[in-house]
Amino acid sequence: MFAVLLLSWWYSSGWSWLARRCAAKYLLISEALSIGILIKTFFAPWKQIQSTTTLQNFIQSTVDNIVSRVVGMVIRGFMLFTALFLYILLTAFTIASFIIWPIAPMLVIILPVLAAKGVSL
């Protein structure tokens, strides 16, 4: 009875459960790395560090502000690249999950039979 219930869930509600889990992971990456905020503030100074500009220190404060913006761009660019890498990795995992999902219950039967026959993977 348990096997029948498990298989009926696996091939019906299990698909939506798997889709919700994968979607939640995409949302987790987006929220953890704040993709929207990183894109909106890409050219902003790092940690909002800026020098006050007066007539005497105009060149120094301009260089400080440019360096702060470049540091911000580099760090935000690295974080955006990391997010892109994680999205690609998660997409590959999601595709693999949807391919393996219908086969997994059959593997419980197939793998012991193959092992009994002496077939090594």
Short mmCIF file of C-alpha atoms in Angstrom, two decimals:
data_model
loop_
_atom_site.label_atom_id
_atom_site.label_comp_id
_atom_site.label_asym_id
_atom_site.label_seq_id
_atom_site.Cartn_x
_atom_site.Cartn_y
_atom_site.Cartn_z
CA MET A 1 0.00 0.00 0.00
CA PHE A 2 2.84 2.38 0.90
CA ALA A 3 4.57 1.75 -2.43
CA VAL A 4 1.37 2.55 -4.33
CA LEU A 5 0.88 5.80 -2.39
CA LEU A 6 4.52 6.76 -2.89
CA LEU A 7 4.39 6.10 -6.63
CA SER A 8 1.08 7.94 -7.03
CA TRP A 9 2.57 10.97 -5.27
CA TRP A 10 5.84 10.67 -7.21
CA TYR A 11 4.19 10.78 -10.62
CA SER A 12 1.51 13.39 -9.76
CA SER A 13 2.05 15.85 -6.90
CA GLY A 14 5.76 15.13 -6.78
CA TRP A 15 6.32 17.03 -10.02
CA SER A 16 4.84 20.23 -8.58
CA TRP A 17 6.81 19.72 -5.35
CA LEU A 18 10.03 19.43 -7.38
CA ALA A 19 9.16 22.53 -9.42
CA ARG A 20 8.41 24.55 -6.27
CA ARG A 21 11.71 23.49 -4.68
CA CYS A 22 13.69 24.51 -7.76
CA ALA A 23 11.84 27.85 -7.99
CA ALA A 24 12.53 28.49 -4.30
CA LYS A 25 16.25 27.97 -4.90
CA TYR A 26 16.22 30.55 -7.73
CA LEU A 27 14.50 32.99 -5.40
CA LEU A 28 17.01 32.22 -2.65
CA ILE A 29 19.94 33.08 -4.94
CA SER A 30 18.23 36.26 -6.08
CA GLU A 31 17.52 37.40 -2.54
CA ALA A 32 20.82 36.29 -1.02
CA LEU A 33 22.91 38.11 -3.60
CA SER A 34 20.44 41.02 -4.07
CA ILE A 35 20.70 40.95 -7.86
CA GLY A 36 18.33 43.89 -8.36
CA ILE A 37 20.16 46.10 -5.91
CA LEU A 38 23.56 45.14 -7.37
CA ILE A 39 22.42 46.14 -10.86
CA LYS A 40 20.82 49.41 -9.69
CA THR A 41 23.92 50.44 -7.72
CA PHE A 42 26.56 49.06 -10.09
CA PHE A 43 28.25 52.47 -10.59
CA ALA A 44 27.76 53.67 -7.02
CA PRO A 45 30.78 54.14 -4.74
CA TRP A 46 31.72 51.18 -2.57
CA LYS A 47 30.16 51.45 0.91
CA GLN A 48 29.12 55.01 -0.08
CA ILE A 49 32.67 56.18 0.66
CA GLN A 50 33.11 59.62 -0.88
CA SER A 51 35.39 62.54 -0.14
CA THR A 52 34.07 66.04 0.29
CA THR A 53 35.30 68.29 -2.44
CA THR A 54 36.75 71.71 -1.77
CA LEU A 55 38.74 73.93 -4.05
CA GLN A 56 42.03 72.92 -2.40
CA ASN A 57 41.54 69.14 -2.60
CA PHE A 58 39.55 68.88 -5.83
CA ILE A 59 41.96 66.47 -7.58
CA GLN A 60 42.48 64.28 -4.51
CA SER A 61 38.75 63.97 -3.77
CA THR A 62 37.97 63.29 -7.43
CA VAL A 63 40.53 60.49 -7.54
CA ASP A 64 39.22 59.09 -4.23
CA ASN A 65 35.66 59.10 -5.55
CA ILE A 66 36.67 57.43 -8.83
CA VAL A 67 38.66 54.76 -6.98
CA SER A 68 35.70 54.12 -4.67
CA ARG A 69 33.40 53.70 -7.69
CA VAL A 70 35.85 51.35 -9.43
CA VAL A 71 36.16 49.24 -6.29
CA GLY A 72 32.36 49.11 -6.08
CA MET A 73 32.07 48.08 -9.73
CA VAL A 74 34.67 45.33 -9.34
CA ILE A 75 33.07 43.86 -6.22
CA ARG A 76 29.52 44.13 -7.59
CA GLY A 77 30.69 42.67 -10.90
CA PHE A 78 32.22 39.71 -9.07
CA MET A 79 29.00 39.18 -7.14
CA LEU A 80 26.92 39.37 -10.33
CA PHE A 81 29.27 36.87 -11.99
CA THR A 82 28.90 34.58 -8.97
CA ALA A 83 25.11 34.86 -9.21
CA LEU A 84 25.23 34.05 -12.93
CA PHE A 85 27.41 31.01 -12.21
CA LEU A 86 25.00 29.84 -9.50
CA TYR A 87 22.01 30.34 -11.84
CA ILE A 88 23.73 28.25 -14.54
CA LEU A 89 24.62 25.56 -12.01
CA LEU A 90 21.08 25.52 -10.62
CA THR A 91 19.61 25.35 -14.13
CA ALA A 92 21.77 22.32 -14.91
CA PHE A 93 20.73 20.72 -11.63
CA THR A 94 17.05 21.48 -12.33
CA ILE A 95 17.23 19.93 -15.80
CA ALA A 96 18.99 16.87 -14.40
CA SER A 97 16.38 16.60 -11.64
CA PHE A 98 13.51 16.67 -14.13
CA ILE A 99 15.25 14.01 -16.24
CA ILE A 100 16.06 11.74 -13.29
CA TRP A 101 12.72 12.25 -11.47
CA PRO A 102 10.61 9.78 -13.52
CA ILE A 103 13.44 7.21 -13.64
CA ALA A 104 14.36 7.21 -9.93
CA PRO A 105 11.62 4.84 -8.67
CA MET A 106 12.52 2.33 -11.37
CA LEU A 107 16.18 2.42 -10.31
CA VAL A 108 15.20 0.85 -6.97
CA ILE A 109 14.27 -2.27 -8.93
CA ILE A 110 16.74 -2.08 -11.82
CA LEU A 111 19.98 -1.52 -9.86
CA PRO A 112 19.66 -4.56 -7.53
CA VAL A 113 18.81 -6.77 -10.54
CA LEU A 114 21.87 -5.51 -12.39
CA ALA A 115 24.01 -6.01 -9.29
CA ALA A 116 22.74 -9.58 -8.93
CA LYS A 117 23.73 -10.27 -12.54
CA GLY A 118 27.24 -8.96 -11.85
CA VAL A 119 27.00 -5.85 -14.02
CA SER A 120 29.17 -3.02 -12.71
CA LEU A 121 28.43 0.60 -13.49
#
